[in-house]
Every structure is written in structure tokens, then in C-alpha cells.
Amino acid sequence: MIYQLPEEKKTLIIPLFKKPQPNRSALGCYFNGSLAGKAFVDDLNAPTKAICQMDMSWVYISDDANLPWIEETLGEIIKTAWIQVVWAPERKGKYPLPELGKVIPRHEYIERKEPLQKPRDAQIVPFSSEWFDKLEPDFQEWHISNYGSKEKFLEQAFGFYAVENGEICSEFESAFTSNGYTEIGIYTFDPHRRKGYAYATCLHGLKELDKKGIKTIWACDVENTESVKLAEKLGFVNPVEYDFIFFSQKNDEN
């Protein structure tokens, strides 16, 4: 059986996620209430299996959930939403609903050594309302869709812009910070690509996170060679290999 767990009972399922999962900081944000989502369980009062679905599409599976229950639960979820399931390394080789899902190989970097290359000269500024308003409109909307509003983005997000002649060249964002970890993302705007702005912005952001004692998570698709190269240039080493499983929304009528 599958039940949606009431929000006030969320603490019941935290012990079911003892093993470190890829993209772990977002799951921690769900548990601490800073990231919206919902949970599905096998028993409302004494759950032994759980699946957590974030509103931003990522899905996490508890350590001891078996494949038949996972398939049943995911089959219900995708009737109303598209999702990306975080498939931990120890589950590799057996995938749920293989006729419906697309397996996307991923790398997650956490271990890091000192990078050798010095950054280019660039003006690095922290997130602010003034600089947010200078972002391209579609990029502003993307942040607002993830955080709920501009105000929440500025309150919750931590990051920096590389700026040249008053124009934003690159953005470094630290998101989903919980339990001493944070997920980081980088974006460089046209026509500033391949000019060293991403490296300079990331290096500054990583140093600031180090000062806070926060470990950084760099996760990307294996096929995203630009992201892999930048991660390694920044000193990230020994990536963990895991998968996302992408499921598009599948209505009953389809």
C-alpha cells in the first residue's frame, strides 16, 4: 500500500535515510522544511519504506525500499508530475519501470584539492537586489520559480556574480544548504563564455564556502563535458558515479 505522509509526521521517515545519498543536501532541506515536497510511505504510523518527492522534481528513495514497492509508488507519482529520481550507486543495474524511465549517468564531486590555475582578473560581487534586476528576464523567472519570489531568493541563496563594465558575465549559486553540505551551480551568459569568468566566480565562491566550513557538492550529467572539465579544473576529484532516472508525466489516458 501507498500513503501520502502528513507533513507533521515527516520526522518518522528521517531514520529510513541513513546512507549518504547523491545530492544529499536537497533531501536535508526537505527534512528541515526549507524545500517543499511530499513523502509517500508504506505505513502512516510505522513506515519502513519512503519516497520523498521535491516540488522541484528530484525524488529520493529510502535505504530499504524494495523494487516492486518503488515501481508501484513511482507509477502513481508520474500520473501527475514529471520527476528525476536520484538512483544511488548501490542500486545501479536494476532500474524501476525501465519502459518508462530514461537513465542519465551522473557524477557527484565532493572531494577537492587545491587548484593549480590562477583565475583571471574579474570583479566579483555578492548577490543583491540591484544585480538581480540586471539578470536576463528568463533567468530571473527561473530563480523565482525555484525559490517562490525574488525576496526569498535573496534571503535563501548565497552566491556571486562576475561583472564586467556593469554587465553580469557569470553566476555562482550555492543552494540546498543543509547538514554542512551545499549544492553549487554555475552559469555563464553569452557572449562571455570561455573567457575564464566561470572559473573565477566559482573559485571565489568555493573559498567563501570553505570559510563557513561548508562542503560543496558539484553534480552534473556525465555527458556535460564542460561541467566535468570545470569541476576538475577547480580541483574536484574522485567523483561518485550514480544515475538520475527521468520520468515524464504519464496520465492514465495516455
Coordinates of C-alpha atoms in Angstrom, one line a residue:
M1 CA 0.0 0.0 0.0
I2 CA 1.0 3.6 -0.6
Y3 CA 0.1 6.5 1.6
Q4 CA 1.0 10.2 1.5
L5 CA 2.6 11.1 4.8
P6 CA 1.2 14.1 6.6
E7 CA 3.7 16.9 6.9
E8 CA 3.6 16.8 10.7
K9 CA 4.8 13.1 10.6
K10 CA 7.8 13.8 8.4
T11 CA 10.3 13.1 11.3
L12 CA 9.1 9.4 11.2
I13 CA 11.0 8.8 7.9
I14 CA 14.3 10.6 8.6
P15 CA 15.8 7.4 10.1
L16 CA 15.0 5.5 6.9
F17 CA 17.6 7.6 5.0
K18 CA 20.8 6.6 6.9
K19 CA 23.0 6.1 3.9
P20 CA 24.5 9.2 2.3
Q21 CA 22.7 9.8 -1.0
P22 CA 23.8 11.8 -4.0
N23 CA 22.5 15.3 -4.0
R24 CA 22.1 14.8 -0.2
S25 CA 21.8 18.5 0.7
A26 CA 18.4 18.9 -1.1
L27 CA 17.0 16.0 0.8
G28 CA 18.2 17.6 4.1
C29 CA 16.5 20.8 3.1
Y30 CA 13.2 18.9 2.6
F31 CA 13.6 17.4 6.1
N32 CA 14.3 20.8 7.7
G33 CA 11.4 22.5 5.9
S34 CA 13.3 24.8 3.7
L35 CA 12.5 22.9 0.5
A36 CA 8.9 22.0 -0.3
G37 CA 7.8 18.5 -1.2
K38 CA 5.8 15.5 -0.1
A39 CA 6.5 11.9 1.1
F40 CA 4.9 8.6 0.3
V41 CA 5.2 5.6 2.7
D42 CA 4.0 2.0 3.3
D43 CA 2.6 2.7 6.7
L44 CA 1.4 6.0 8.2
N45 CA 2.3 5.2 11.8
A46 CA 5.3 3.0 11.5
P47 CA 6.8 3.4 8.0
T48 CA 9.5 1.1 6.8
K49 CA 9.8 2.5 3.2
A50 CA 9.6 6.0 1.9
I51 CA 9.9 8.1 -1.2
C52 CA 10.3 11.8 -1.0
Q53 CA 9.2 14.0 -3.9
M54 CA 10.6 17.5 -4.1
D55 CA 8.4 20.1 -5.7
M56 CA 11.4 21.0 -7.9
S57 CA 11.3 17.4 -9.4
W58 CA 14.0 15.5 -7.5
V59 CA 12.9 12.2 -5.9
Y60 CA 14.7 10.3 -3.1
I61 CA 14.2 6.7 -2.1
S62 CA 14.8 5.3 1.4
D63 CA 17.5 2.8 2.0
D64 CA 15.4 -0.4 2.4
A65 CA 12.7 0.2 -0.2
N66 CA 12.3 -2.8 -2.5
L67 CA 11.9 -2.6 -6.2
P68 CA 8.2 -3.7 -6.5
W69 CA 7.2 -1.0 -4.0
I70 CA 9.4 1.6 -5.7
E71 CA 7.8 0.8 -9.0
E72 CA 4.3 1.0 -7.6
T73 CA 4.9 4.3 -5.9
L74 CA 6.7 5.9 -8.9
G75 CA 3.9 4.7 -11.1
E76 CA 1.4 6.7 -9.0
I77 CA 3.6 9.8 -8.8
I78 CA 4.1 10.2 -12.6
K79 CA 0.4 10.3 -13.2
T80 CA 0.5 13.9 -12.0
A81 CA 4.2 15.1 -12.3
W82 CA 7.4 14.6 -14.2
I83 CA 10.3 13.6 -11.9
Q84 CA 14.0 12.9 -11.7
V85 CA 14.8 10.0 -9.4
V86 CA 18.1 10.0 -7.6
W87 CA 19.3 6.4 -8.1
A88 CA 22.0 5.7 -5.5
P89 CA 25.2 3.8 -6.7
E90 CA 24.3 0.6 -4.7
R91 CA 21.1 0.3 -6.7
K92 CA 22.9 0.5 -10.1
G93 CA 22.0 -2.2 -12.6
K94 CA 18.3 -2.6 -11.6
Y95 CA 16.1 0.2 -12.7
P96 CA 12.3 0.8 -12.0
L97 CA 9.8 0.9 -14.8
P98 CA 12.5 0.6 -17.5
E99 CA 10.0 1.0 -20.3
L100 CA 9.1 4.5 -19.0
G101 CA 12.2 6.0 -17.5
K102 CA 15.4 7.4 -19.1
V103 CA 18.6 6.6 -17.2
I104 CA 21.0 9.6 -17.1
P105 CA 24.5 8.8 -15.8
R106 CA 25.8 11.4 -13.4
H107 CA 29.0 12.4 -11.5
E108 CA 29.0 13.9 -8.0
Y109 CA 32.1 15.5 -6.8
I110 CA 32.7 16.4 -3.1
E111 CA 36.4 15.7 -2.6
R112 CA 38.6 18.6 -3.7
K113 CA 42.3 19.5 -3.8
E114 CA 43.9 22.9 -4.3
P115 CA 43.5 24.0 -7.9
L116 CA 46.7 24.9 -9.8
Q117 CA 45.5 27.6 -12.2
K118 CA 45.1 31.2 -11.1
P119 CA 41.8 33.0 -12.0
R120 CA 41.5 35.8 -14.5
D121 CA 41.1 39.3 -13.1
A122 CA 37.4 39.9 -12.6
Q123 CA 35.1 42.0 -10.4
I124 CA 33.2 39.5 -8.1
V125 CA 30.1 40.9 -6.3
P126 CA 27.7 39.1 -4.0
F127 CA 24.0 38.6 -4.8
S128 CA 21.9 41.7 -4.3
S129 CA 18.6 43.1 -5.4
E130 CA 20.4 45.6 -7.7
W131 CA 22.3 42.9 -9.5
F132 CA 19.3 40.5 -9.6
D133 CA 17.4 43.2 -11.6
K134 CA 20.2 43.2 -14.2
L135 CA 19.8 39.5 -14.9
E136 CA 18.1 38.5 -18.1
P137 CA 14.3 38.2 -17.5
D138 CA 14.1 34.5 -18.2
F139 CA 16.9 33.9 -15.7
Q140 CA 15.1 36.0 -13.1
E141 CA 12.0 33.9 -13.7
W142 CA 14.0 30.7 -13.3
H143 CA 15.2 31.7 -9.9
I144 CA 11.8 32.9 -8.8
S145 CA 10.2 29.6 -9.9
N146 CA 12.8 27.7 -7.7
Y147 CA 12.5 30.0 -4.7
G148 CA 9.0 31.3 -4.9
S149 CA 9.9 35.0 -5.2
K150 CA 12.8 37.4 -5.7
E151 CA 12.7 38.2 -2.0
K152 CA 13.1 34.5 -1.0
F153 CA 15.9 34.0 -3.5
L154 CA 17.8 36.9 -1.9
E155 CA 17.1 35.6 1.6
Q156 CA 18.0 32.0 1.0
A157 CA 20.5 31.9 -1.9
F158 CA 24.2 32.5 -1.4
G159 CA 26.3 33.4 -4.4
F160 CA 28.3 35.8 -6.5
Y161 CA 28.4 37.4 -10.0
A162 CA 31.4 38.1 -12.1
V163 CA 30.9 41.6 -13.6
E164 CA 32.5 43.5 -16.4
N165 CA 31.5 47.0 -17.4
G166 CA 28.4 46.8 -15.3
E167 CA 27.2 43.6 -17.1
I168 CA 26.8 40.2 -15.4
C169 CA 29.1 37.7 -17.1
S170 CA 28.7 34.6 -14.8
E171 CA 26.8 33.5 -11.8
F172 CA 27.8 31.1 -9.0
E173 CA 25.0 29.9 -6.7
S174 CA 25.1 27.8 -3.5
A175 CA 21.7 26.2 -3.0
F176 CA 20.1 23.5 -0.8
T177 CA 22.4 24.0 2.1
S178 CA 21.9 21.6 5.0
N179 CA 23.8 19.4 7.4
G180 CA 27.1 21.0 6.4
Y181 CA 26.7 20.5 2.6
T182 CA 25.6 22.7 -0.2
E183 CA 24.8 22.1 -3.9
I184 CA 26.6 24.5 -6.2
G185 CA 25.7 25.7 -9.7
I186 CA 27.4 27.9 -12.3
Y187 CA 26.1 29.7 -15.3
T188 CA 27.9 31.9 -17.8
F189 CA 26.0 34.3 -20.0
D190 CA 26.6 34.8 -23.7
P191 CA 28.9 36.4 -25.1
H192 CA 31.1 35.8 -22.0
R193 CA 31.6 32.1 -22.3
R194 CA 35.1 30.5 -22.5
K195 CA 36.8 33.6 -21.1
G196 CA 37.5 32.4 -17.6
Y197 CA 34.6 34.1 -15.8
A198 CA 33.1 30.8 -14.6
Y199 CA 36.4 29.6 -13.1
A200 CA 37.0 33.0 -11.4
T201 CA 33.5 33.2 -9.9
C202 CA 33.5 29.5 -8.7
L203 CA 36.9 29.8 -7.1
H204 CA 35.8 32.9 -5.2
G205 CA 32.5 31.2 -4.1
L206 CA 34.3 28.0 -3.1
K207 CA 36.8 29.9 -0.9
E208 CA 33.9 31.7 0.8
L209 CA 32.1 28.4 1.5
D210 CA 35.3 27.0 2.9
K211 CA 35.5 29.8 5.4
K212 CA 32.0 28.9 6.5
G213 CA 33.0 25.2 6.9
I214 CA 30.5 24.1 4.3
K215 CA 31.4 21.2 2.0
T216 CA 30.4 21.7 -1.6
I217 CA 28.6 19.2 -3.9
W218 CA 29.2 19.5 -7.6
A219 CA 26.9 17.2 -9.5
C220 CA 26.4 17.0 -13.3
D221 CA 25.5 14.7 -16.1
V222 CA 28.4 12.6 -17.4
E223 CA 27.7 13.9 -20.9
N224 CA 28.1 17.6 -19.7
T225 CA 31.8 17.7 -20.5
E226 CA 32.1 21.4 -19.9
S227 CA 30.8 21.0 -16.4
V228 CA 33.1 18.0 -15.8
K229 CA 36.2 19.9 -17.1
L230 CA 35.4 22.9 -14.9
A231 CA 34.9 20.8 -11.8
E232 CA 38.3 19.1 -12.4
K233 CA 40.0 22.4 -13.1
L234 CA 38.6 23.7 -9.7
G235 CA 40.3 20.7 -8.0
F236 CA 37.4 18.3 -7.6
V237 CA 38.5 14.7 -7.7
N238 CA 37.2 11.1 -7.3
P239 CA 33.6 11.6 -8.4
V240 CA 30.9 9.2 -7.3
E241 CA 29.0 7.6 -10.2
Y242 CA 25.2 7.4 -9.9
D243 CA 22.1 8.0 -12.1
F244 CA 19.1 10.2 -12.4
I245 CA 16.1 8.4 -13.8
F246 CA 13.9 10.8 -15.7
F247 CA 10.2 10.1 -15.9
S248 CA 7.9 12.3 -17.9
Q249 CA 4.3 12.8 -16.7
K250 CA 2.1 9.9 -17.8
N251 CA -1.6 10.4 -17.5
D252 CA -4.0 7.4 -17.2
E253 CA -5.5 8.2 -20.6
N254 CA -2.1 8.1 -22.4

